[in-house]
Structures are given as C-alpha cells and as structure tokens.
C-alpha cells in the first residue's frame, strides 16, 4: 500500500521557517529521529505531549505506506542541568537523593517512561538506543572533530570550537536565526568557562572529577560525553549522515539542535537533517509545564485522579484526544474545563463509531462521502493538522447520525469508505485505543465489572460510601463509567 504516491505531504521545517513539500531522501522510506527523555525522574505530561505529537506523525507516515525507521533515544548520561556544570549531573544528583546507583535511577525511570507511553497507546519506536550504549561512537566522533580542527582538548575535557566552525564558512546559529554574538548574550556564565577558548564553545566530552560516579575511559582520561553529541552519534549510526526528519520540543532548538547541526556538518560535511520539526509547549492553567517551577502533573496522576489540579480522573483516550485537538506547533493549555469538554466530544465520536455497523446501505448516496474522506487526508497532509482532522471526523459523525435517522442515504461503497475513514483515522492515525476491540476477553470483562457493581451495591447497603465511591472512581479511571438508573446500575466503556 503506497498511499503516499497520491499525496502531497507538507511539513513545516523549522530550519526554513516554512511549510515545505516533503520529499524523502529515498523514495518510500523515511528516517526519523526524536530526542527522547532524560530518565532521571518521571516524565511529566508536557514530555508526553511532545512524544505524542511524534507518535501521531509516525502513525500517519506508516499509514501513508512509508517504510519508516523511527529512532527515539534514551538519555541516560551526560545531560547536565546547566550545560557544562559537572556538579549538576542529573543522574548523579538524583542517585544521591534516592540513594540508588545512577544506573538504578536510569532503569527506574526508563521503566516508568515505557509504562506511561503504554498507557497512552504509543507505538514503540523501531530503535530506542541509549547514550551509555554508544560511548564508543561518541569518542570516535570527538576524535574525528579534534583531528579535523573543529574541537580542542582542555584539561581532560573536549570542546567544540564554534568560531573555527564559522571561520570555515559554516553557519552556527542557522536553526535559531541568530548570530554568535546574540547567542553569546544568552549564555550564562557556567562551570567550565575558563577551560574554553570562547564562551559559546560547547562540551563534547567532560573530564570527570574524582567524585563523579558516571565515568568512562577515553583518550583524554576518565570522563563522560556531552549531551549534544549523543544524538549525533546515534542518529548517524542508525539513520546515516543525512536523514529526513529530526524532532523534539521547541525548547531543544537551542542549544541542543543547533549543536547537533554543527557536529553533523563538521563531522560529515553535510547538513544532517532535511526537516527539523519542533513541537510547542504544554501549559497548565496558562503556565508552562515544567518540573522546576512545580507547575506539572505526572501522567498517571491525571489518569487516576490523584492530583490537585483536576476535579476527576480522565481516561488516557480522553487525554490523547484533548492533546490532539491542538496542532503540534501551537501551545496547548490543559485545564479542568478543557478536559471535560474533550470528554464530551470524545463520547460523541465513540457513540457515532459504535452505530456504524447498524447503518444499512441504499442504492445511491445523498452524501458526498468521497470528498469528506479526502478532507481528512488533506488535514493530515497539511503539516499533520490534527485539530482540522478531528473537526472532519465530527463531520463524519454527523453523516452517521443523519443516516441513522434515515434522513440521508448511502451506497454500500460509500458506507465502506465512511467506516474505513472514521475508524482508520480515529484508531490507527490518532492512536485512540479501541477498547471495544478486546476480542474474546469482553465477556470476562463484563463479568468482572458486574461483580464490582454487586460489591458496590453491598458497600452502599452497609453505608460504606468510601468504598462504593472508590469502586466507581477507579473504574472510571480505567474508562468504565457506571450509570445508576432506576433499574439498577449499568456501565459503558469509553
Ligand atoms: P527532557 O527529558 O527534559 O529532555 O524532555 C523530553 C522532551 O519533552 C523534549 O523534547 C522536551 O522538549 C519536551 N518537553 C519538555 N517540557 C515540555 C512541555 N512543557 N511541553 C511540551 N514538551 C515538553
Ligand atoms: Zn537530542
């Protein structure tokens, strides 16, 4: 299925600041690299937004029939809280705090990361490499940069020489549209500055002080790699010197991605990436979500309702649906009201999909299903515009409802297209988990929920309101809503 042959996909390229027609380097195949999490603590919901945007982009590329190699790394070493400040190694700091080995910290939060993504129905990347698994490659790149005069050794550390890079006509600052002086103005006075020739130089390799526990042998003594280099090492290894898409949150544009471009060009003589894609930030109640300010919520806290920001628990499908109602390049603000509104919209979508199979075809169609289906593709072809796609899906649901009310007719061919388009985009492209497609286990699930309903009735009879509420809320957190009616309690699965 090579759908892509009939599509003109446009992608906003942060490097040019324009939407460009997407042409992969090799026909039918795409290499995509996304900067993964730094696994020194739990991922917050802001991180999830960024990864979810790329999950949907990946899903759509697959749907179009592209053979996609999707590399998303795990940063498990070397990401300092301040670039260059060795006393602020995130893993070392956290391991002291939790009295764990740094690699135990890494393992704990990698497991958490995967669990969270699993809950939100993410597709796994095709390769998930770690920084610590690629120390050799990073050392090799650093040696090459020194040999070619792009880097220098200073007191056991190695720095990239930004002025030398520019002297050779390369253009540090091109991604951020800033010149070296402007970038300099934003560089804080950090540890290691006295080792550098110029303040804008960045670390490729850092010498480890005697107390630093994450350390590896290198030609320059024991140390650890700089953060920017790991992505160049892993993307080059798995995707080649030049590849199609590189993504991450927009906070990574500078310095991280600027440094990746410089490293790639200096090492291989080519710009490493055709299309740079950056997602905008998640805010909560109008403020950017970030661990450091305390304005953050862990994904599981939103799902289980144990938090101070939202009045109830929300199923992961609702969170996904809410996130995708904003375009990936727009700021997304979540609030109680936004989540409640998404929940309502989501139910409307699911209710419509649930009656698709009840519709019966006629000989002719009075609805233009073909151009509607095309509009769904047009939305995604236009820089992965999920909010417009969702608006189109609701138009599809309107079709379902008027057909169900027998106010319009549909041919069997169009009915098939309506079903295909609605379900493919909702489940395969947007990544909503099809809870109803649980196959043979649905009888067992019904049995378990009915058993819990009986236990809740017993709790209520005993005036144990705490237990009865707990049963209701925990089921809701799993997407199972109990409805109390005069004939007893029924349930629906969202
Ligand atoms: P980190 O683990 O800090 O390297 O972040 C992992 C990814 O999450 C990066 O691509 C960041 O740009 C992204 N990110 C961090 N905070 C937010 C936020 N508030 N909204 C969206 N993405 C974010
Ligand atoms: Zn990166």
Tab-separated table of C-alpha atoms in Angstrom, residues 2-289:
chain	number	residue	atom	x	y	z
A	2	UNK	CA	1.822	3.077	-1.218
A	3	UNK	CA	-0.785	5.719	-0.452
A	4	UNK	CA	1.980	8.326	-0.297
A	5	UNK	CA	2.263	8.238	-4.082
A	6	UNK	CA	-1.082	10.048	-4.320
A	7	UNK	CA	-0.369	12.557	-1.566
A	8	UNK	CA	1.495	15.835	-1.333
A	9	UNK	CA	2.580	15.928	2.266
A	10	UNK	CA	3.651	19.322	3.551
A	11	UNK	CA	5.844	19.705	6.603
A	12	UNK	CA	6.779	22.876	8.449
A	13	UNK	CA	10.548	22.973	8.534
A	14	UNK	CA	11.906	24.960	11.497
A	15	UNK	CA	15.123	25.496	9.562
A	16	UNK	CA	13.492	27.450	6.729
A	17	UNK	CA	10.539	28.699	8.761
A	18	UNK	CA	8.223	27.497	6.001
A	19	UNK	CA	5.901	24.680	5.118
A	20	UNK	CA	7.687	22.611	2.505
A	21	UNK	CA	6.636	19.756	0.276
A	22	UNK	CA	8.025	16.654	1.925
A	23	UNK	CA	10.388	14.660	-0.240
A	24	UNK	CA	12.269	11.866	1.498
A	25	UNK	CA	15.887	11.191	0.605
A	26	UNK	CA	14.994	7.675	-0.534
A	27	UNK	CA	11.646	7.057	-2.196
A	28	UNK	CA	9.184	5.289	0.049
A	29	UNK	CA	11.481	5.216	3.096
A	30	UNK	CA	11.854	7.691	5.945
A	31	UNK	CA	14.408	8.098	8.707
A	32	UNK	CA	13.111	10.000	11.735
A	33	UNK	CA	14.979	10.821	14.934
A	34	UNK	CA	13.292	12.283	18.023
A	35	UNK	CA	15.200	13.344	21.135
A	36	UNK	CA	13.977	11.078	23.899
A	37	UNK	CA	13.610	11.650	27.626
A	38	UNK	CA	16.346	12.238	30.149
A	39	UNK	CA	15.499	9.403	32.509
A	40	UNK	CA	16.488	10.890	35.858
A	41	UNK	CA	12.883	11.384	37.021
A	42	UNK	CA	9.305	10.640	35.991
A	43	UNK	CA	8.233	12.070	32.646
A	44	UNK	CA	5.658	14.805	33.095
A	45	UNK	CA	2.620	15.466	30.953
A	46	UNK	CA	4.496	18.112	28.919
A	47	UNK	CA	7.004	15.490	27.784
A	48	UNK	CA	4.098	13.211	26.869
A	49	UNK	CA	2.654	15.920	24.623
A	50	UNK	CA	5.838	16.153	22.601
A	51	UNK	CA	6.235	12.396	22.245
A	52	UNK	CA	2.546	12.017	21.398
A	53	UNK	CA	2.845	14.544	18.569
A	54	UNK	CA	5.610	12.435	17.055
A	55	UNK	CA	3.667	9.236	17.726
A	56	UNK	CA	0.860	10.571	15.529
A	57	UNK	CA	3.299	11.802	12.877
A	58	UNK	CA	4.893	8.338	12.860
A	59	UNK	CA	1.469	6.689	12.660
A	60	UNK	CA	0.458	8.833	9.690
A	61	UNK	CA	3.720	8.166	7.848
A	62	UNK	CA	3.120	4.435	8.349
A	63	UNK	CA	-0.464	4.813	7.211
A	64	UNK	CA	0.732	6.511	4.018
A	65	UNK	CA	2.829	3.417	3.395
A	66	UNK	CA	6.279	4.834	4.132
A	67	UNK	CA	8.768	2.357	5.482
A	68	UNK	CA	9.775	4.410	8.489
A	69	UNK	CA	12.745	3.905	10.738
A	70	UNK	CA	11.884	5.807	13.892
A	71	UNK	CA	14.723	6.295	16.364
A	72	UNK	CA	13.928	7.793	19.772
A	73	UNK	CA	16.816	7.709	22.187
A	74	UNK	CA	17.022	7.415	25.938
A	75	UNK	CA	19.334	9.982	27.524
A	76	UNK	CA	20.842	8.063	30.400
A	77	UNK	CA	24.072	10.002	30.877
A	78	UNK	CA	25.590	13.359	30.353
A	79	UNK	CA	22.600	15.713	30.359
A	80	UNK	CA	23.723	18.327	32.852
A	81	UNK	CA	21.202	20.634	34.491
A	82	UNK	CA	23.364	23.539	33.311
A	83	UNK	CA	25.318	22.863	30.160
A	84	UNK	CA	28.829	22.432	31.352
A	85	UNK	CA	28.280	22.338	35.101
A	86	UNK	CA	29.640	18.964	36.158
A	87	UNK	CA	28.257	19.368	39.657
A	88	UNK	CA	24.826	19.287	38.136
A	89	UNK	CA	24.786	15.887	36.507
A	90	UNK	CA	21.087	14.993	36.754
A	91	UNK	CA	21.701	11.283	37.249
A	92	UNK	CA	24.345	11.721	39.892
A	93	UNK	CA	22.205	14.242	41.784
A	94	UNK	CA	19.143	12.004	41.675
A	95	UNK	CA	21.083	8.901	42.681
A	96	UNK	CA	22.340	10.716	45.799
A	97	UNK	CA	18.826	11.862	46.589
A	98	UNK	CA	17.290	8.400	46.200
A	99	UNK	CA	20.331	6.504	47.496
A	100	UNK	CA	20.472	4.467	44.294
A	101	UNK	CA	23.165	3.644	41.784
A	102	UNK	CA	22.905	6.027	38.786
A	103	UNK	CA	22.014	3.040	36.604
A	104	UNK	CA	19.230	2.134	39.049
A	105	UNK	CA	17.876	5.647	38.591
A	106	UNK	CA	18.064	5.167	34.831
A	107	UNK	CA	16.301	1.790	34.995
A	108	UNK	CA	13.576	3.018	37.341
A	109	UNK	CA	12.605	5.971	35.164
A	110	UNK	CA	13.021	4.149	31.854
A	111	UNK	CA	10.510	1.586	33.086
A	112	UNK	CA	8.217	4.422	34.204
A	113	UNK	CA	8.549	6.116	30.797
A	114	UNK	CA	7.562	2.957	28.955
A	115	UNK	CA	4.672	2.303	31.299
A	116	UNK	CA	3.325	5.808	30.741
A	117	UNK	CA	3.609	5.561	26.964
A	118	UNK	CA	1.950	2.160	27.053
A	119	UNK	CA	-0.978	3.626	28.937
A	120	UNK	CA	-1.390	6.242	26.232
A	121	UNK	CA	-1.234	3.633	23.463
A	122	UNK	CA	2.052	4.750	21.896
A	123	UNK	CA	3.673	2.753	19.143
A	124	UNK	CA	7.216	1.829	20.123
A	125	UNK	CA	9.968	3.408	18.032
A	126	UNK	CA	11.807	0.996	15.746
A	127	UNK	CA	15.082	1.646	17.582
A	128	UNK	CA	15.461	3.008	21.112
A	129	UNK	CA	19.197	3.460	21.688
A	130	UNK	CA	20.777	4.719	24.895
A	131	UNK	CA	23.567	7.254	25.338
A	132	UNK	CA	25.542	4.907	27.595
A	133	UNK	CA	25.323	2.195	24.944
A	134	UNK	CA	27.087	4.493	22.463
A	135	UNK	CA	30.065	5.863	24.377
A	136	UNK	CA	32.499	4.405	21.840
A	137	UNK	CA	30.749	6.084	18.929
A	138	UNK	CA	30.821	9.396	20.801
A	139	UNK	CA	34.534	9.043	21.500
A	140	UNK	CA	35.146	8.279	17.822
A	141	UNK	CA	33.230	11.362	16.692
A	142	UNK	CA	35.117	13.503	19.187
A	143	UNK	CA	38.453	12.173	17.912
A	144	UNK	CA	37.451	12.989	14.358
A	145	UNK	CA	36.408	16.518	15.312
A	146	UNK	CA	39.762	17.079	17.058
A	147	UNK	CA	41.673	15.667	14.085
A	148	UNK	CA	39.828	17.959	11.669
A	149	UNK	CA	40.443	21.014	13.842
A	150	UNK	CA	36.833	21.536	14.940
A	151	UNK	CA	37.487	20.652	18.573
A	152	UNK	CA	40.233	21.062	21.158
A	153	UNK	CA	41.248	19.366	24.383
A	154	UNK	CA	41.372	21.403	27.558
A	155	UNK	CA	42.165	19.935	30.976
A	156	UNK	CA	40.813	16.498	30.119
A	157	UNK	CA	37.658	17.868	28.507
A	158	UNK	CA	36.991	18.393	24.812
A	159	UNK	CA	35.138	21.401	23.419
A	160	UNK	CA	33.668	22.174	20.026
A	161	UNK	CA	35.285	25.308	18.579
A	162	UNK	CA	32.349	27.415	17.367
A	163	UNK	CA	34.462	30.274	15.982
A	164	UNK	CA	36.610	27.867	13.983
A	165	UNK	CA	33.421	26.329	12.582
A	166	UNK	CA	32.223	29.740	11.451
A	167	UNK	CA	35.633	30.662	10.061
A	168	UNK	CA	35.215	27.806	7.619
A	169	UNK	CA	32.045	29.365	6.279
A	170	UNK	CA	29.696	27.122	8.229
A	171	UNK	CA	26.933	28.926	9.973
A	172	UNK	CA	26.449	28.314	13.701
A	173	UNK	CA	23.062	29.744	14.696
A	174	UNK	CA	21.260	28.909	11.426
A	175	UNK	CA	18.435	26.976	13.074
A	176	UNK	CA	17.758	29.743	15.547
A	177	UNK	CA	18.355	32.610	13.142
A	178	UNK	CA	20.836	34.169	15.468
A	179	UNK	CA	24.466	35.091	15.099
A	180	UNK	CA	27.179	34.093	17.526
A	181	UNK	CA	27.108	37.433	19.379
A	182	UNK	CA	23.389	37.178	20.042
A	183	UNK	CA	23.770	33.595	21.182
A	184	UNK	CA	26.593	34.648	23.442
A	185	UNK	CA	24.393	37.211	25.146
A	186	UNK	CA	22.162	34.319	26.234
A	187	UNK	CA	24.948	32.130	27.519
A	188	UNK	CA	25.150	32.148	31.259
A	189	UNK	CA	28.463	32.080	32.999
A	190	UNK	CA	28.792	28.388	33.728
A	191	UNK	CA	31.258	25.971	35.107
A	192	UNK	CA	33.935	25.062	32.597
A	193	UNK	CA	34.017	28.505	31.020
A	194	UNK	CA	37.625	29.013	31.996
A	195	UNK	CA	38.578	25.850	30.113
A	196	UNK	CA	37.014	27.105	26.880
A	197	UNK	CA	38.624	29.245	24.215
A	198	UNK	CA	35.332	31.056	23.764
A	199	UNK	CA	32.199	31.040	25.905
A	200	UNK	CA	29.956	29.723	23.124
A	201	UNK	CA	32.058	26.564	22.703
A	202	UNK	CA	30.219	23.506	23.953
A	203	UNK	CA	31.416	20.298	25.578
A	204	UNK	CA	31.830	17.111	23.537
A	205	UNK	CA	33.488	15.282	26.389
A	206	UNK	CA	33.783	16.264	30.068
A	207	UNK	CA	36.551	15.305	32.387
A	208	UNK	CA	35.118	13.544	35.476
A	209	UNK	CA	36.136	14.920	38.848
A	210	UNK	CA	37.193	12.250	41.388
A	211	UNK	CA	33.699	12.219	42.970
A	212	UNK	CA	31.836	11.900	39.695
A	213	UNK	CA	30.470	8.344	39.561
A	214	UNK	CA	29.320	8.069	35.937
A	215	UNK	CA	32.634	7.823	34.086
A	216	UNK	CA	34.234	6.077	31.144
A	217	UNK	CA	37.786	5.727	29.845
A	218	UNK	CA	38.716	7.905	26.917
A	219	UNK	CA	41.856	9.141	25.148
A	220	UNK	CA	41.561	12.281	27.338
A	221	UNK	CA	41.250	10.478	30.669
A	222	UNK	CA	38.141	9.352	32.543
A	223	UNK	CA	35.042	11.344	31.782
A	224	UNK	CA	31.589	11.327	30.259
A	225	UNK	CA	30.058	12.568	26.997
A	226	UNK	CA	28.377	15.905	26.415
A	227	UNK	CA	24.635	15.777	25.880
A	228	UNK	CA	24.559	17.148	22.308
A	229	UNK	CA	26.960	14.570	20.972
A	230	UNK	CA	24.894	11.511	21.859
A	231	UNK	CA	22.142	12.424	19.401
A	232	UNK	CA	24.639	12.968	16.587
A	233	UNK	CA	26.301	9.621	17.380
A	234	UNK	CA	23.049	7.650	17.490
A	235	UNK	CA	21.307	9.343	14.556
A	236	UNK	CA	24.391	8.901	12.356
A	237	UNK	CA	24.742	5.274	13.366
A	238	UNK	CA	21.140	4.278	12.713
A	239	UNK	CA	19.935	6.759	10.092
A	240	UNK	CA	23.082	7.835	8.299
A	241	UNK	CA	24.956	11.114	7.932
A	242	UNK	CA	21.846	12.732	6.496
A	243	UNK	CA	18.286	11.744	7.254
A	244	UNK	CA	14.768	13.050	6.748
A	245	UNK	CA	13.160	14.227	9.980
A	246	UNK	CA	14.568	15.320	13.330
A	247	UNK	CA	12.124	16.245	16.052
A	248	UNK	CA	11.878	17.421	19.626
A	249	UNK	CA	10.246	20.064	21.791
A	250	UNK	CA	10.968	23.651	20.764
A	251	UNK	CA	12.967	24.215	23.937
A	252	UNK	CA	15.593	21.934	22.371
A	253	UNK	CA	16.115	24.193	19.351
A	254	UNK	CA	18.851	25.998	21.197
A	255	UNK	CA	21.442	24.986	22.058
A	256	UNK	CA	20.826	21.249	21.606
A	257	UNK	CA	19.745	21.074	17.973
A	258	UNK	CA	21.989	23.929	16.903
A	259	UNK	CA	24.908	21.920	18.277
A	260	UNK	CA	23.708	18.759	16.526
A	261	UNK	CA	23.734	20.578	13.179
A	262	UNK	CA	27.245	21.901	13.853
A	263	UNK	CA	28.543	18.463	14.900
A	264	UNK	CA	26.969	16.782	11.877
A	265	UNK	CA	28.278	19.315	9.375
A	266	UNK	CA	31.741	19.352	10.922
A	267	UNK	CA	31.984	15.549	11.054
A	268	UNK	CA	30.393	14.577	7.775
A	269	UNK	CA	30.434	17.698	5.638
A	270	UNK	CA	26.648	17.620	5.145
A	271	UNK	CA	23.704	19.148	6.989
A	272	UNK	CA	22.443	16.162	8.965
A	273	UNK	CA	18.684	16.734	8.648
A	274	UNK	CA	16.279	17.645	5.828
A	275	UNK	CA	13.296	18.649	8.003
A	276	UNK	CA	13.555	19.923	11.565
A	277	UNK	CA	10.257	19.640	13.413
A	278	UNK	CA	9.566	21.249	16.782
A	279	UNK	CA	6.540	20.833	18.987
A	280	UNK	CA	5.166	23.640	21.088
A	281	UNK	CA	4.849	23.510	24.847
A	282	UNK	CA	2.122	22.158	27.062
A	283	UNK	CA	0.879	24.650	29.618
A	284	UNK	CA	-1.433	24.010	32.523
A	285	UNK	CA	-3.786	26.755	33.586
A	286	UNK	CA	-1.793	29.149	31.389
A	287	UNK	CA	1.677	28.368	32.788
A	288	UNK	CA	4.328	26.278	31.091
A	289	UNK	CA	4.528	22.784	32.479
